[in-house]
Coordinates of N, CA, C and O in Angstrom, one line a residue:
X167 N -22.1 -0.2 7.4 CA -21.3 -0.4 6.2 C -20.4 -1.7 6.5 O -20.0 -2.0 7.6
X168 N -20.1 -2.2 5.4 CA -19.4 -4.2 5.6 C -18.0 -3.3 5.4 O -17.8 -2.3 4.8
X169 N -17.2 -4.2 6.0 CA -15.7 -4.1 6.1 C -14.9 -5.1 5.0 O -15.1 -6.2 5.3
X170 N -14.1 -4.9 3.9 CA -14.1 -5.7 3.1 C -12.4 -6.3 4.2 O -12.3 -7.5 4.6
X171 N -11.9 -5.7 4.4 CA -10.4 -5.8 5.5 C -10.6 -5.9 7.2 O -11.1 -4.9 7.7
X172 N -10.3 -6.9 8.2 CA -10.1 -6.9 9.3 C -9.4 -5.6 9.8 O -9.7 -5.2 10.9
X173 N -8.4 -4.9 8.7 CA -7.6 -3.9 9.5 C -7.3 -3.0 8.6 O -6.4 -2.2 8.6
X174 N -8.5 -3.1 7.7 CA -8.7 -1.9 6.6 C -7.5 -1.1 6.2 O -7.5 0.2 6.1
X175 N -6.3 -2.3 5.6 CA -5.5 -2.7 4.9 C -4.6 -1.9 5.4 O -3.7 -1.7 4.6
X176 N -4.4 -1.3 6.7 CA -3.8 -0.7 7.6 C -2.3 -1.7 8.8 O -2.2 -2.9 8.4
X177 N -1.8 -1.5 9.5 CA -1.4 -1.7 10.2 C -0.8 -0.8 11.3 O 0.3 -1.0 11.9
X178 N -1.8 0.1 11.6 CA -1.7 1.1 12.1 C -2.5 1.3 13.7 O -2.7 2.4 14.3
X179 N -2.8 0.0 14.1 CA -3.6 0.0 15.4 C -2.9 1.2 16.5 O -1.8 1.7 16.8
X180 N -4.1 1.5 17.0 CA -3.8 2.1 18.0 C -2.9 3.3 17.8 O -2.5 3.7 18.9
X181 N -2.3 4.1 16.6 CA -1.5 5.1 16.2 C -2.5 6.1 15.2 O -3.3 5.9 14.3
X182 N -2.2 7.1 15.7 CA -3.2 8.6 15.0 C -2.4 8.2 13.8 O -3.0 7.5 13.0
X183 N -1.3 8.6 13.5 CA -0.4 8.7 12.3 C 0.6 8.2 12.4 O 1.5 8.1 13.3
X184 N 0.5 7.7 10.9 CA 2.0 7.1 10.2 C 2.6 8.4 9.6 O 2.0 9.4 9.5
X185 N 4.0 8.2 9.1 CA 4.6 8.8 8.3 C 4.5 8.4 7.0 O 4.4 7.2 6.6
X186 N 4.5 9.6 5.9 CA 4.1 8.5 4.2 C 6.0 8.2 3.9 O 7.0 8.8 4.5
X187 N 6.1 7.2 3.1 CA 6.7 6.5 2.3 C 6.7 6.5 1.0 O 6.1 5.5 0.6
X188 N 7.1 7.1 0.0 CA 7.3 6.6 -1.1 C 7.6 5.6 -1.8 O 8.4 4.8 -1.7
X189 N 6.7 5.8 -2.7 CA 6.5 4.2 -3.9 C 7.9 3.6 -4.5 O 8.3 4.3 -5.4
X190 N 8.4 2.7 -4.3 CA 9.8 2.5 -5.5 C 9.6 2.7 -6.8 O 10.3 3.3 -7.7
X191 N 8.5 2.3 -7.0 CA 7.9 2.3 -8.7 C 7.6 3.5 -9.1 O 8.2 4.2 -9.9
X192 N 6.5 3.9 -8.4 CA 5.9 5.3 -9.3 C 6.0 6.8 -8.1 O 5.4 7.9 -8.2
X193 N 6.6 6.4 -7.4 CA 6.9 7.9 -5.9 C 5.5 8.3 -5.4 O 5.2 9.5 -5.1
X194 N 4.5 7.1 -5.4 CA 3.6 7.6 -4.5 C 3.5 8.0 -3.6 O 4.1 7.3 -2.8
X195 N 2.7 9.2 -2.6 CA 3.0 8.9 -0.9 C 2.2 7.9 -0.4 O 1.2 7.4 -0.8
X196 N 2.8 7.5 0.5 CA 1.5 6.0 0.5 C 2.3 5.9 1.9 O 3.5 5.9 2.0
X197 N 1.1 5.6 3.2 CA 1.8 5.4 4.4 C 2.6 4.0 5.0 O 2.3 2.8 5.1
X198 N 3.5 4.7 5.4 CA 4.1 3.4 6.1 C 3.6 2.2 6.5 O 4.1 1.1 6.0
X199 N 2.8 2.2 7.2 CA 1.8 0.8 7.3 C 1.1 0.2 6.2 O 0.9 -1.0 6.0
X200 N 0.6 1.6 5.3 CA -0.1 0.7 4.3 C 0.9 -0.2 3.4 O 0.7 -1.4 3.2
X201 N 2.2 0.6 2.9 CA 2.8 0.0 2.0 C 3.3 -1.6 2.0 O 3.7 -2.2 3.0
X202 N 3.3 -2.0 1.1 CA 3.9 -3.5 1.2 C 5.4 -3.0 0.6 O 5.9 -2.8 -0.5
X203 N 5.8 -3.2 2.3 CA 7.1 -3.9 1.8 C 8.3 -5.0 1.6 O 8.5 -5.7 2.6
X204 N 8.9 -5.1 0.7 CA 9.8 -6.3 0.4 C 11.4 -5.9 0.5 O 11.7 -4.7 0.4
X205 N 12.5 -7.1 0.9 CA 13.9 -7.2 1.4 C 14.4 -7.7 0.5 O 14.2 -8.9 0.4
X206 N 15.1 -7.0 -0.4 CA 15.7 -8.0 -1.6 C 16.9 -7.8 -1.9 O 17.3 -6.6 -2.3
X207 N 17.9 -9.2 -1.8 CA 19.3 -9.0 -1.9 C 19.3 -9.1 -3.1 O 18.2 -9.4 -3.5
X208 N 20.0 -8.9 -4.0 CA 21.1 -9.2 -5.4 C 22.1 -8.8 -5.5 O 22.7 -8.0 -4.8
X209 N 22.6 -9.4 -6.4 CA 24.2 -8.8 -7.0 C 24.4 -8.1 -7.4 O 23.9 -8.1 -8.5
X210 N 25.2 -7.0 -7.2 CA 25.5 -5.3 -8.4 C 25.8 -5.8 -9.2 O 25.9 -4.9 -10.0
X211 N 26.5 -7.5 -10.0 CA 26.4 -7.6 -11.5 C 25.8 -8.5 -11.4 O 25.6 -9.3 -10.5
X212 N 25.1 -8.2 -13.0 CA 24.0 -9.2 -13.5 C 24.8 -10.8 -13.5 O 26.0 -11.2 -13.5
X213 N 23.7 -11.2 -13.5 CA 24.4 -13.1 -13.9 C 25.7 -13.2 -14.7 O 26.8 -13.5 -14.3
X214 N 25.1 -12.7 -16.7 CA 25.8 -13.0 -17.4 C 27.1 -12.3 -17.0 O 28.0 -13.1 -17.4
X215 N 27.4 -11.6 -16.6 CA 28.5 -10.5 -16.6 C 29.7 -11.4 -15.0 O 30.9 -11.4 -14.8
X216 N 29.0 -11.7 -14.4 CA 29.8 -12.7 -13.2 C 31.4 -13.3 -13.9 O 32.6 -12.9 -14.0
X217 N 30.7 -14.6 -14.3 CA 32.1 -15.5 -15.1 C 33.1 -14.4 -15.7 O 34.3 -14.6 -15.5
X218 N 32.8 -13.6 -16.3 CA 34.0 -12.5 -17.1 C 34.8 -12.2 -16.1 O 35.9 -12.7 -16.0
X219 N 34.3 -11.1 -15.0 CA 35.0 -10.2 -14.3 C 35.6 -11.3 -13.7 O 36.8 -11.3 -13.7
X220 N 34.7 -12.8 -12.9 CA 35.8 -13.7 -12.2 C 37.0 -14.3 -12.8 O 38.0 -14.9 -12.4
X221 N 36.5 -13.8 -14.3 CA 38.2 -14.5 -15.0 C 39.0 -13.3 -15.0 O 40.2 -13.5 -14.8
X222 N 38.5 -11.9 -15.3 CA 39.5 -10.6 -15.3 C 40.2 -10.4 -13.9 O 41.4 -10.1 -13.9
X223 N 39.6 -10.7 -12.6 CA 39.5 -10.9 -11.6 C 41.3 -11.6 -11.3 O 41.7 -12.6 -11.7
X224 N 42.2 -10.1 -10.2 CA 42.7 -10.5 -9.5 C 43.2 -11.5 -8.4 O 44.3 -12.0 -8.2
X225 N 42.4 -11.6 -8.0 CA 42.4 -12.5 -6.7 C 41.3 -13.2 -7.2 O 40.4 -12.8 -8.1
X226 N 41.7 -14.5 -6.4 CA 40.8 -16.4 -6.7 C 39.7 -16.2 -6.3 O 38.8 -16.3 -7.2
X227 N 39.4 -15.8 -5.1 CA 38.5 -16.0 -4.8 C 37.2 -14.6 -4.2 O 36.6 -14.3 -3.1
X228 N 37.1 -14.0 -5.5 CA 36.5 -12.6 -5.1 C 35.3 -12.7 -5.5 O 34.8 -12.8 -6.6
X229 N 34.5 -12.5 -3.7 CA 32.8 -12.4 -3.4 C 32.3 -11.2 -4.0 O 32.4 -10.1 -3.5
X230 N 31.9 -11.3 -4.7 CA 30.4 -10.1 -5.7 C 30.3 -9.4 -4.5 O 30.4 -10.2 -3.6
X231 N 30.1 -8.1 -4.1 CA 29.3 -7.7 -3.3 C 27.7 -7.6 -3.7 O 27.3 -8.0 -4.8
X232 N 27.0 -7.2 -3.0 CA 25.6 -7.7 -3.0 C 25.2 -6.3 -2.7 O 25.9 -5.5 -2.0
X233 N 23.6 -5.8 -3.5 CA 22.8 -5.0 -2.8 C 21.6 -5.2 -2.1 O 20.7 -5.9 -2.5
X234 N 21.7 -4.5 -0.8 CA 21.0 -5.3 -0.1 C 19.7 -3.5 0.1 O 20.0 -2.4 0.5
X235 N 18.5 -4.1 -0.5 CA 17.7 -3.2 -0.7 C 15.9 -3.0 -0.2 O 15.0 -3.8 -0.6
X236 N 15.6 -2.1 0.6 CA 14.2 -2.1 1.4 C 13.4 -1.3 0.4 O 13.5 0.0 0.3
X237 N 12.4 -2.3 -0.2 CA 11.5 -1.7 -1.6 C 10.1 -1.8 -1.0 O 9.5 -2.9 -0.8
X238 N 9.8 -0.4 -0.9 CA 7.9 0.0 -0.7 C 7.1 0.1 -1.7 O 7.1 1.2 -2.3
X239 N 6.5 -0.5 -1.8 CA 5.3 -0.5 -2.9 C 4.0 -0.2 -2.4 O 3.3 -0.6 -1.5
X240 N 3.7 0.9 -3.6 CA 1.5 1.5 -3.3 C 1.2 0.2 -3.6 O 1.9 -0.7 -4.2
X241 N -0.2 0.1 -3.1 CA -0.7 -1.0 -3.1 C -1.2 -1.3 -4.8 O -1.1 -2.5 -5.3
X242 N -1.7 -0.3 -5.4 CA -1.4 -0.4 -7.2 C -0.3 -0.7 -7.5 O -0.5 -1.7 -8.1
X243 N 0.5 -0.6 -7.5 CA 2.0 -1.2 -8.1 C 2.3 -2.4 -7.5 O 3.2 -3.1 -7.9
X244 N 1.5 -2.8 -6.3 CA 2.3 -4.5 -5.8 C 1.3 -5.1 -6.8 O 1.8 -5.6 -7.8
X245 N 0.4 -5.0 -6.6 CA -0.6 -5.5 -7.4 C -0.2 -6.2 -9.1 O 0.0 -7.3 -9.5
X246 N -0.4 -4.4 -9.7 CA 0.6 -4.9 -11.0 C 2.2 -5.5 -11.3 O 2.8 -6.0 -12.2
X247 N 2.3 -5.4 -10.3 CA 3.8 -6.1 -10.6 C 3.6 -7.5 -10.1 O 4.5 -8.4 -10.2
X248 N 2.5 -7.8 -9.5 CA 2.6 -9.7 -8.7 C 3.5 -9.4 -7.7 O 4.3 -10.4 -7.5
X249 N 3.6 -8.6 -6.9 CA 4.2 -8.7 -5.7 C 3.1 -9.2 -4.6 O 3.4 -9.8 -3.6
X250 N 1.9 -8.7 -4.9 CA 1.0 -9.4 -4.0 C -0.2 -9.7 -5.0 O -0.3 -9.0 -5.9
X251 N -1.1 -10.8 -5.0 CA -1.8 -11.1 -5.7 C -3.3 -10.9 -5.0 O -3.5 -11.3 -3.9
X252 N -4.2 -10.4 -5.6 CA -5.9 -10.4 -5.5 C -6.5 -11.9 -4.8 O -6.1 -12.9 -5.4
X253 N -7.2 -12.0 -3.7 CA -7.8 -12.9 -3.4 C -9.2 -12.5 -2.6 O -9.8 -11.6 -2.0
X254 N -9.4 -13.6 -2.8 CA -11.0 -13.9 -2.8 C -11.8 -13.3 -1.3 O -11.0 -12.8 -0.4
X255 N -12.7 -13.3 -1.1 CA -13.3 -12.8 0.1 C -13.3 -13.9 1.3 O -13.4 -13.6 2.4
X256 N -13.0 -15.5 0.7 CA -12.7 -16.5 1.5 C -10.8 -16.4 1.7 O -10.2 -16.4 2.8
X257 N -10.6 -16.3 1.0 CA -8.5 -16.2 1.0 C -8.3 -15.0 2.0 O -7.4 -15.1 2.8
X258 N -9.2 -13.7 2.0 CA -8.6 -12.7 2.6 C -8.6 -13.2 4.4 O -8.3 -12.4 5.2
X259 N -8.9 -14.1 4.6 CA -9.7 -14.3 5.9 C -8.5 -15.6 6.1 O -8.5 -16.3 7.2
X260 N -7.7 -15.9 5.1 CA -6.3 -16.5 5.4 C -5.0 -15.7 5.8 O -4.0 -15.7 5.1
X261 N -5.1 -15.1 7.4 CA -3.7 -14.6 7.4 C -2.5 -15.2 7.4 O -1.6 -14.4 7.4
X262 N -2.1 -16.8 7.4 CA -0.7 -17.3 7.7 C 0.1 -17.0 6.0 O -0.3 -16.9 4.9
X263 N 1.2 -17.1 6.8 CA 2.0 -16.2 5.6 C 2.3 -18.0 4.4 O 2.3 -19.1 4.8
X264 N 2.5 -17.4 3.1 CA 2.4 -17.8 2.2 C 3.9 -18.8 2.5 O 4.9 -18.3 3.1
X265 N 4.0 -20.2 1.9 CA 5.1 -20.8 2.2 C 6.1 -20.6 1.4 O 6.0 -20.3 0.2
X266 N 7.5 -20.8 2.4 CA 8.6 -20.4 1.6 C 9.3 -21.2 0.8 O 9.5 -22.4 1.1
X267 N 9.6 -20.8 -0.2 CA 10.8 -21.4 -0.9 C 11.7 -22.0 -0.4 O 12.4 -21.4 0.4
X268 N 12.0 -23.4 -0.8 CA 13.7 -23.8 -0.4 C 14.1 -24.2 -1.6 O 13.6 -24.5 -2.7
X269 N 15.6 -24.2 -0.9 CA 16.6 -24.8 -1.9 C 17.1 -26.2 -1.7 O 17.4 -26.5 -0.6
X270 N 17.2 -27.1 -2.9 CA 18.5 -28.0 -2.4 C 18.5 -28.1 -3.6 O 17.7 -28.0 -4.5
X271 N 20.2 -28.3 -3.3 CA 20.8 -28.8 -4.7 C 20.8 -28.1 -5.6 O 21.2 -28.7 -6.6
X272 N 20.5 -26.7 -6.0 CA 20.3 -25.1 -6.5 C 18.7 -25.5 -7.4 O 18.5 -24.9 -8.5
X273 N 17.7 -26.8 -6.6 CA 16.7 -26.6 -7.2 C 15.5 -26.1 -6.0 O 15.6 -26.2 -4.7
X274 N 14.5 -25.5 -6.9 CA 13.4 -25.0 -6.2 C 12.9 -26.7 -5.0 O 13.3 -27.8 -5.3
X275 N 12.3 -26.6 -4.0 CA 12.2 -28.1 -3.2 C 10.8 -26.9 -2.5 O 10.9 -25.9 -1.8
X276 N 9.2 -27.6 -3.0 CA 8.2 -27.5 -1.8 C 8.3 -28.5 -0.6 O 8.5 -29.8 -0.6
X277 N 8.1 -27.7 0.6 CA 8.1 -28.0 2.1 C 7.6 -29.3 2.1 O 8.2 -30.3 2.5
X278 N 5.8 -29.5 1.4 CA 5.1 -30.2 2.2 C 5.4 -31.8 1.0 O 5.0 -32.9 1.3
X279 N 6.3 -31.3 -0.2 CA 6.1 -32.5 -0.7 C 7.7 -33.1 -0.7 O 8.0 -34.0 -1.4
X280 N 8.8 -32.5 0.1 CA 10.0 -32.8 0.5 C 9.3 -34.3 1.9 O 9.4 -35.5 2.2
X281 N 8.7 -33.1 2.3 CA 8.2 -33.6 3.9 C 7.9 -35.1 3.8 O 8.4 -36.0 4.4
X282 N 6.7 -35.1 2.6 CA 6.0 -36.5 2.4 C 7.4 -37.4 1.8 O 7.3 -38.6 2.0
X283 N 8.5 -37.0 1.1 CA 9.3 -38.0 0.5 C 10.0 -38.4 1.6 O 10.4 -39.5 1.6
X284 N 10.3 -37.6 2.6 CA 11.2 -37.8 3.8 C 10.2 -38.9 4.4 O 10.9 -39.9 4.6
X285 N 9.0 -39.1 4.7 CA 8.4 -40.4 5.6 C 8.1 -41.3 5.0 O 7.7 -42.2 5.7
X286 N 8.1 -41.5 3.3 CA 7.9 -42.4 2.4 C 9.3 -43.1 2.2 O 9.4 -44.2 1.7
X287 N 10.5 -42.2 2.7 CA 11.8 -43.1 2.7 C 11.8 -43.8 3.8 O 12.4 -44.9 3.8
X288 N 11.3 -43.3 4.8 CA 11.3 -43.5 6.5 C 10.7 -44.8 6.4 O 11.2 -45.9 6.8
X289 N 9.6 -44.5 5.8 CA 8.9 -46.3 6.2 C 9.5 -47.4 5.0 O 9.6 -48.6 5.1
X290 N 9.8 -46.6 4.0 CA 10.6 -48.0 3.1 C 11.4 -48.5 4.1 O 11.2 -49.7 4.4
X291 N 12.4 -47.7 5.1 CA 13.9 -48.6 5.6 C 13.2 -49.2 6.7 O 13.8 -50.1 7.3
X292 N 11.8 -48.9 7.1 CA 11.7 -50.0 8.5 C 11.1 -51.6 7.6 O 11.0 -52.6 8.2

C-alpha cells in the first residue's frame, strides 16, 4: 500500500499514544500530534472600539491587554477555514516552513523581494 504522508500526518514517532485535544471549531477529539496548532495574540477590544476607550481612558498612556491564545484545529476545520491549505503530491514532499511575514512601516514587506532591493541599493552606491 503507497503512503500518501512521510509521517502519516502524525507526529507521533516512537510514542504508542497521544492524548486527544479538542477542536476550537467544532470539539472534535482529534490527537495531540495530529492537530494543527496555531498561537494567536489579539486584543480583547476590537480595532474600532480602541480610539474611544483611549479617549474615555484615565491614564495617557493605557496598553490594551492582549489575549494570548493556543487554538487546535481537526484537520477538517484547518482545511475549511485556510489555516492550512491542500497541496499537491509534489508540494507535500516540501517540508521547510512557509515564509514569514514582516513588517515595516505597518506595511506587509516579502523577505526575498526586501532582500533583492537591499543589493540593488547596494550596488547603485558603489
Amino acid at each position: 500500500m503507497t503512503k500518501k504522508r512521510r509521517n502519516n500526518g502524525r507526529n507521533k514517532h516512537n510514542r504508542g499514544h497521544t492524548n486527544p485535544v479538542r477542536c476550537s471549531n467544532c470539539s472534535r477529539c482529534v490527537a495531540k500530534d495530529k492537530a494543527i496548532k496555531r498561537f494567536t495574540i489579539r486584543n480583547m477590544i476590537e480595532s474600532a472600539a480602541v480610539r474611544d476607550i483611549g479617549d474615555a481612558s484615565v491614564y495617557q498612556e493605557y496598553v490594551i491587554p492582549k489575549m494570548y491564545l493556543k487554538i487546535a484545529y481537526c484537520v477538517s476545520c484547518a482545511i475549511h477555514s485556510h489555516v492550512v491549505r491542500v497541496r499537491s503530491h509534489q508540494g507535500r514532499r516540501n517540508r521547510a516552513p512557509p515564509p514569514r511575514v514582516r513588517y515595516k512601516d505597518g506595511k506587509k514587506v516579502n523577505p526575498a523581494v526586501a532582500a533583492a532591493e537591499d543589493a540593488k541599493a547596494a550596488a547603485a552606491a558603489t
